[in-house]
Amino acid sequence: MPPPRGFSIFRNLQSQSRARLFHTTAADSTALPWCLPTRTPIRSGAHSKTFTTHILRPRLQFPPSTSRRLFSTTPCLSHGHLHTPKPGEELKVTFVTKEGNEFTFEVAEGDNLLDIGQANDLEMEGACGGSCACSTCHVIVEDQDMYDLLEEPDDDENDMLDLAFGLTETSRLGCQVKMKKDIDGLKVKLPAMTRNLQASDFK
Amino acid sequence: MKSILKHTHIRSAARRGQRVPYACNGRFINTLHQTGDSQVAAQRADAPFRLAIIGSGPSGFYTAYRVQSKLPTARIDMYEALPVPFGLVRFGVAPDHPEVKFCINKFDEVARHPNFTYIGNTPIGSESLPFSSLLPNYNAILLSYGASKDKTLNLPGESTLSGIHSARAFVGWYNGLPEHRDLNPDLEGSDGRAVVIGQGNVALDVARILLTGVDELRKTDITEYALEALSKSKVKEVEVVGRRGPLQAAFTIKEVRELMTLPSVGFEPVPHSIIPQDTSALPRAKKRLMDTINKGTKSYPLEKNWKLSFFNSPTAFLSSPENSDQLSHIRFEKTAPAEGTNGDSVIRTGEHRDVSASLAFRSIGYKSEPISGMIEAGIPFDEKKGIVCNTFGRVARPTPDGDVQVPGMYTAGWVRRGPTGVIASTMMDAFDAGDNIVNDWLNGVEFMGKEGEVKMGWEAVKREHLGLGLKAVHWNDWDKIDKAEKERGAKIGKEREKFGTEQEMMAIV
């Protein structure tokens, strides 16, 4: 299936200007307090569904006057650069957020999960910039069989996974998992990056 | 690291302050954050929110990042005692771990947000900018100033003999922390043996820096003066000693593995009686760590060597009759696992052994101290744990009925949870603090000052600051220092050559 129209342009725009988008969204939500937290994904329900990026990121429909405000001139180094998949060679990867929402992206072979997650503004951190020196891009592969298809984590990755919060049998570091044909359809869960304690937890 | 606590006399404030009778993190009484007045909540969504962050280490920056992404109108002012930012990322992370420092790219992005102001060269305390001057000018304050004080062993000879250093000071020295610029550890006069007391990652960092070839270190941003001293070092044997067993060691596997793969460095095998050989029943991380220690290095002994000693508790630092000022031996008492434990608690056996060493590094942890004026402002401090009393980052006063939240006060990082954990754990608790701040604000919870009062933040504090005669360093000034350091580094083939004194830093801005 060819990618939806405008998809690659849109994604390029995103990957080139993440720093800008980060601040921009932030500014937008000020005017729209009801949309806090800013990363409000669209719930997909119990069934997995493919989302193209324009559905995922309604914020770009905000008036261009605000979305183009350029606050930062620093290039953001913390995300990689995604490749554009060749038509017919798109690989699908699904991220399940900690709220249980699913997002599927069509990506090129060789891109790693951290870059994909960050380029699509999922709540995924790469404190060490994807150099396998921290555990902030921890993901959990949902399917054991799929996990077995991945190349074995090396010692360095396992050393970092040992420190990951909420480690499971099928945990990996997103920066070390590169998309390839035999894992087309991979589905990973993003563990909570906070302990998620809300006011209600204390009542 | 050095944090905001520039003056040691600050501790007296804590001594004067009430001892906290109840442990932190007890039961939390939700006095403040029932979803508050919905009208207040509605007003606040559009109201300016002013947050002061004390300390510019990773916990401060990650909290700022979280607050910015959830409440972009928040005006955040970050105070730092030193001219330069990043706390332990700059002064703690080992120079041969450049990848760990990558997070400063994110921090830089945070600092360039239009609603963010960096105020360096501004210690908070009684002899500089008083804590009390922040209180009326902010809605909330985040205490993220880290753990600046060393734990000591309080053993005979510890404070009198030369050759005994705190690992923290040594790390600060090679990383260019101005406070320890003149540490000058005597690595040349050494008998070739160094003992590190304590088994955390700082202990292993010290061991690794002592054992790594200087040509390897030359490529890093380690300070030139440290390189020079290390190039003359005679240290060939490093013993890293712990009071408890291998299963209780706090170091992580990456640091052990690095030491096992250093060229020309051998590892003395740990006796089988001390370390589990069948590791199959252990939890994953412990299993992998034990396996790595058991595997050791390919050969031993080599040109330089290191060893891990377990179940040894230091009892005295001793000198030789020839030179009564210089450390020559450390006396250890053997310990054994207490009955019914695998070593979590140990008993003394009465059996002693003397280990010869002319260099010793004490690496048994850090402690936070209260900032002068903090106790008076009603912030509860647990002196025993060396942390601000808090419940998941909300500063909370322990009472017999449970913890009661202190309005507008939050905490993150080592001053919140104690000096443990890696960047990922700091990030996580900073995100907690950030979420709590924003949620409390948007839920109409009580903050500092009167509701609806407009806080002026740095714009107001600045006036008081002017009278102090300190020059505040802002982010554009840091850019200049950063650039100058990189240029100095480029000339000698390094990524950066840090300025070792505050005067040098301030000369640039």
PDB file of N, CA and C in Angstrom, chain B residues 50-93:
ATOM      1  N   ARG B  50       5.434  30.998  38.134  1.00  0.00           N
ATOM      2  CA  ARG B  50       6.873  31.245  38.297  1.00  0.00           C
ATOM      3  C   ARG B  50       7.491  30.154  39.146  1.00  0.00           C
ATOM      4  N   LEU B  51       8.478  29.494  38.574  1.00  0.00           N
ATOM      5  CA  LEU B  51       9.158  28.413  39.285  1.00  0.00           C
ATOM      6  C   LEU B  51      10.644  28.737  39.394  1.00  0.00           C
ATOM      7  N   ALA B  52      11.182  28.648  40.609  1.00  0.00           N
ATOM      8  CA  ALA B  52      12.632  28.767  40.796  1.00  0.00           C
ATOM      9  C   ALA B  52      13.204  27.375  40.958  1.00  0.00           C
ATOM     10  N   ILE B  53      14.254  27.099  40.233  1.00  0.00           N
ATOM     11  CA  ILE B  53      14.928  25.806  40.376  1.00  0.00           C
ATOM     12  C   ILE B  53      16.300  26.068  40.973  1.00  0.00           C
ATOM     13  N   ILE B  54      16.614  25.400  42.045  1.00  0.00           N
ATOM     14  CA  ILE B  54      17.906  25.612  42.693  1.00  0.00           C
ATOM     15  C   ILE B  54      18.810  24.437  42.346  1.00  0.00           C
ATOM     16  N   GLY B  55      19.797  24.713  41.526  1.00  0.00           N
ATOM     17  CA  GLY B  55      20.716  23.669  41.067  1.00  0.00           C
ATOM     18  C   GLY B  55      20.493  23.377  39.599  1.00  0.00           C
ATOM     19  N   SER B  56      21.594  23.277  38.839  1.00  0.00           N
ATOM     20  CA  SER B  56      21.448  23.104  37.393  1.00  0.00           C
ATOM     21  C   SER B  56      21.950  21.747  36.918  1.00  0.00           C
ATOM     22  N   GLY B  57      21.829  20.758  37.787  1.00  0.00           N
ATOM     23  CA  GLY B  57      22.201  19.404  37.384  1.00  0.00           C
ATOM     24  C   GLY B  57      21.079  18.735  36.603  1.00  0.00           C
ATOM     25  N   PRO B  58      21.234  17.446  36.309  1.00  0.00           N
ATOM     26  CA  PRO B  58      20.235  16.756  35.490  1.00  0.00           C
ATOM     27  C   PRO B  58      18.834  16.756  36.094  1.00  0.00           C
ATOM     28  N   SER B  59      18.711  16.680  37.411  1.00  0.00           N
ATOM     29  CA  SER B  59      17.358  16.636  37.974  1.00  0.00           C
ATOM     30  C   SER B  59      16.659  17.980  37.780  1.00  0.00           C
ATOM     31  N   GLY B  60      17.376  19.080  37.934  1.00  0.00           N
ATOM     32  CA  GLY B  60      16.789  20.396  37.713  1.00  0.00           C
ATOM     33  C   GLY B  60      16.380  20.574  36.267  1.00  0.00           C
ATOM     34  N   PHE B  61      17.276  20.189  35.370  1.00  0.00           N
ATOM     35  CA  PHE B  61      16.974  20.371  33.947  1.00  0.00           C
ATOM     36  C   PHE B  61      15.852  19.449  33.468  1.00  0.00           C
ATOM     37  N   TYR B  62      15.871  18.202  33.923  1.00  0.00           N
ATOM     38  CA  TYR B  62      14.792  17.309  33.471  1.00  0.00           C
ATOM     39  C   TYR B  62      13.440  17.733  34.041  1.00  0.00           C
ATOM     40  N   THR B  63      13.434  18.290  35.245  1.00  0.00           N
ATOM     41  CA  THR B  63      12.166  18.789  35.782  1.00  0.00           C
ATOM     42  C   THR B  63      11.695  19.988  34.956  1.00  0.00           C
ATOM     43  N   ALA B  64      12.641  20.883  34.642  1.00  0.00           N
ATOM     44  CA  ALA B  64      12.293  22.051  33.825  1.00  0.00           C
ATOM     45  C   ALA B  64      11.715  21.601  32.484  1.00  0.00           C
ATOM     46  N   TYR B  65      12.337  20.603  31.907  1.00  0.00           N
ATOM     47  CA  TYR B  65      11.899  20.061  30.620  1.00  0.00           C
ATOM     48  C   TYR B  65      10.456  19.564  30.720  1.00  0.00           C
ATOM     49  N   ARG B  66      10.178  18.832  31.783  1.00  0.00           N
ATOM     50  CA  ARG B  66       8.839  18.290  31.965  1.00  0.00           C
ATOM     51  C   ARG B  66       7.812  19.407  32.166  1.00  0.00           C
ATOM     52  N   VAL B  67       8.176  20.379  32.996  1.00  0.00           N
ATOM     53  CA  VAL B  67       7.252  21.490  33.251  1.00  0.00           C
ATOM     54  C   VAL B  67       7.021  22.275  31.955  1.00  0.00           C
ATOM     55  N   GLN B  68       8.098  22.525  31.217  1.00  0.00           N
ATOM     56  CA  GLN B  68       7.959  23.255  29.942  1.00  0.00           C
ATOM     57  C   GLN B  68       7.029  22.529  28.988  1.00  0.00           C
ATOM     58  N   SER B  69       7.138  21.200  28.944  1.00  0.00           N
ATOM     59  CA  SER B  69       6.339  20.507  27.945  1.00  0.00           C
ATOM     60  C   SER B  69       4.881  20.396  28.367  1.00  0.00           C
ATOM     61  N   LYS B  70       4.612  20.490  29.668  1.00  0.00           N
ATOM     62  CA  LYS B  70       3.220  20.395  30.114  1.00  0.00           C
ATOM     63  C   LYS B  70       2.592  21.749  30.405  1.00  0.00           C
ATOM     64  N   LEU B  71       3.412  22.732  30.716  1.00  0.00           N
ATOM     65  CA  LEU B  71       2.897  24.061  31.042  1.00  0.00           C
ATOM     66  C   LEU B  71       3.856  25.094  30.451  1.00  0.00           C
ATOM     67  N   PRO B  72       3.764  25.291  29.147  1.00  0.00           N
ATOM     68  CA  PRO B  72       4.773  26.114  28.462  1.00  0.00           C
ATOM     69  C   PRO B  72       4.782  27.567  28.894  1.00  0.00           C
ATOM     70  N   THR B  73       3.697  28.040  29.525  1.00  0.00           N
ATOM     71  CA  THR B  73       3.704  29.437  29.976  1.00  0.00           C
ATOM     72  C   THR B  73       4.532  29.604  31.238  1.00  0.00           C
ATOM     73  N   ALA B  74       4.887  28.504  31.881  1.00  0.00           N
ATOM     74  CA  ALA B  74       5.654  28.593  33.128  1.00  0.00           C
ATOM     75  C   ALA B  74       6.948  29.348  32.891  1.00  0.00           C
ATOM     76  N   ARG B  75       7.215  30.317  33.766  1.00  0.00           N
ATOM     77  CA  ARG B  75       8.479  31.038  33.687  1.00  0.00           C
ATOM     78  C   ARG B  75       9.419  30.370  34.678  1.00  0.00           C
ATOM     79  N   ILE B  76      10.494  29.830  34.171  1.00  0.00           N
ATOM     80  CA  ILE B  76      11.405  29.064  35.020  1.00  0.00           C
ATOM     81  C   ILE B  76      12.732  29.801  35.149  1.00  0.00           C
ATOM     82  N   ASP B  77      13.162  30.039  36.389  1.00  0.00           N
ATOM     83  CA  ASP B  77      14.478  30.621  36.647  1.00  0.00           C
ATOM     84  C   ASP B  77      15.325  29.562  37.347  1.00  0.00           C
ATOM     85  N   MET B  78      16.497  29.298  36.798  1.00  0.00           N
ATOM     86  CA  MET B  78      17.350  28.267  37.394  1.00  0.00           C
ATOM     87  C   MET B  78      18.588  28.915  38.010  1.00  0.00           C
ATOM     88  N   TYR B  79      18.761  28.697  39.304  1.00  0.00           N
ATOM     89  CA  TYR B  79      19.903  29.272  40.026  1.00  0.00           C
ATOM     90  C   TYR B  79      21.008  28.236  40.177  1.00  0.00           C
ATOM     91  N   GLU B  80      22.236  28.672  39.948  1.00  0.00           N
ATOM     92  CA  GLU B  80      23.384  27.775  40.065  1.00  0.00           C
ATOM     93  C   GLU B  80      24.516  28.516  40.778  1.00  0.00           C
ATOM     94  N   ALA B  81      25.163  27.840  41.714  1.00  0.00           N
ATOM     95  CA  ALA B  81      26.233  28.469  42.494  1.00  0.00           C
ATOM     96  C   ALA B  81      27.452  28.781  41.624  1.00  0.00           C
ATOM     97  N   LEU B  82      27.775  27.859  40.736  1.00  0.00           N
ATOM     98  CA  LEU B  82      28.938  28.050  39.872  1.00  0.00           C
ATOM     99  C   LEU B  82      28.532  28.836  38.625  1.00  0.00           C
ATOM    100  N   PRO B  83      29.495  29.395  37.921  1.00  0.00           N
ATOM    101  CA  PRO B  83      29.130  30.051  36.659  1.00  0.00           C
ATOM    102  C   PRO B  83      28.600  29.045  35.624  1.00  0.00           C
ATOM    103  N   VAL B  84      29.093  27.812  35.694  1.00  0.00           N
ATOM    104  CA  VAL B  84      28.790  26.846  34.634  1.00  0.00           C
ATOM    105  C   VAL B  84      27.705  25.858  35.048  1.00  0.00           C
ATOM    106  N   PRO B  85      26.870  25.448  34.095  1.00  0.00           N
ATOM    107  CA  PRO B  85      25.749  24.566  34.416  1.00  0.00           C
ATOM    108  C   PRO B  85      26.090  23.067  34.354  1.00  0.00           C
ATOM    109  N   PHE B  86      25.091  22.262  34.605  1.00  0.00           N
ATOM    110  CA  PHE B  86      25.035  20.809  34.393  1.00  0.00           C
ATOM    111  C   PHE B  86      25.485  19.963  35.575  1.00  0.00           C
ATOM    112  N   GLY B  87      25.906  20.566  36.673  1.00  0.00           N
ATOM    113  CA  GLY B  87      26.162  19.784  37.887  1.00  0.00           C
ATOM    114  C   GLY B  87      27.008  18.555  37.646  1.00  0.00           C
ATOM    115  N   LEU B  88      26.496  17.432  38.100  1.00  0.00           N
ATOM    116  CA  LEU B  88      27.285  16.203  38.035  1.00  0.00           C
ATOM    117  C   LEU B  88      27.511  15.702  36.617  1.00  0.00           C
ATOM    118  N   VAL B  89      26.716  16.173  35.664  1.00  0.00           N
ATOM    119  CA  VAL B  89      26.980  15.743  34.294  1.00  0.00           C
ATOM    120  C   VAL B  89      28.339  16.297  33.854  1.00  0.00           C
ATOM    121  N   ARG B  90      28.659  17.489  34.336  1.00  0.00           N
ATOM    122  CA  ARG B  90      29.951  18.070  34.031  1.00  0.00           C
ATOM    123  C   ARG B  90      31.035  17.617  35.005  1.00  0.00           C
ATOM    124  N   PHE B  91      30.680  17.563  36.300  1.00  0.00           N
ATOM    125  CA  PHE B  91      31.710  17.357  37.316  1.00  0.00           C
ATOM    126  C   PHE B  91      31.713  15.968  37.944  1.00  0.00           C
ATOM    127  N   GLY B  92      30.761  15.141  37.595  1.00  0.00           N
ATOM    128  CA  GLY B  92      30.698  13.816  38.196  1.00  0.00           C
ATOM    129  C   GLY B  92      30.923  12.706  37.180  1.00  0.00           C
ATOM    130  N   VAL B  93      30.232  12.795  36.050  1.00  0.00           N
ATOM    131  CA  VAL B  93      30.349  11.760  35.028  1.00  0.00           C
ATOM    132  C   VAL B  93      31.820  11.645  34.603  1.00  0.00           C
TER     133      VAL B  93
END
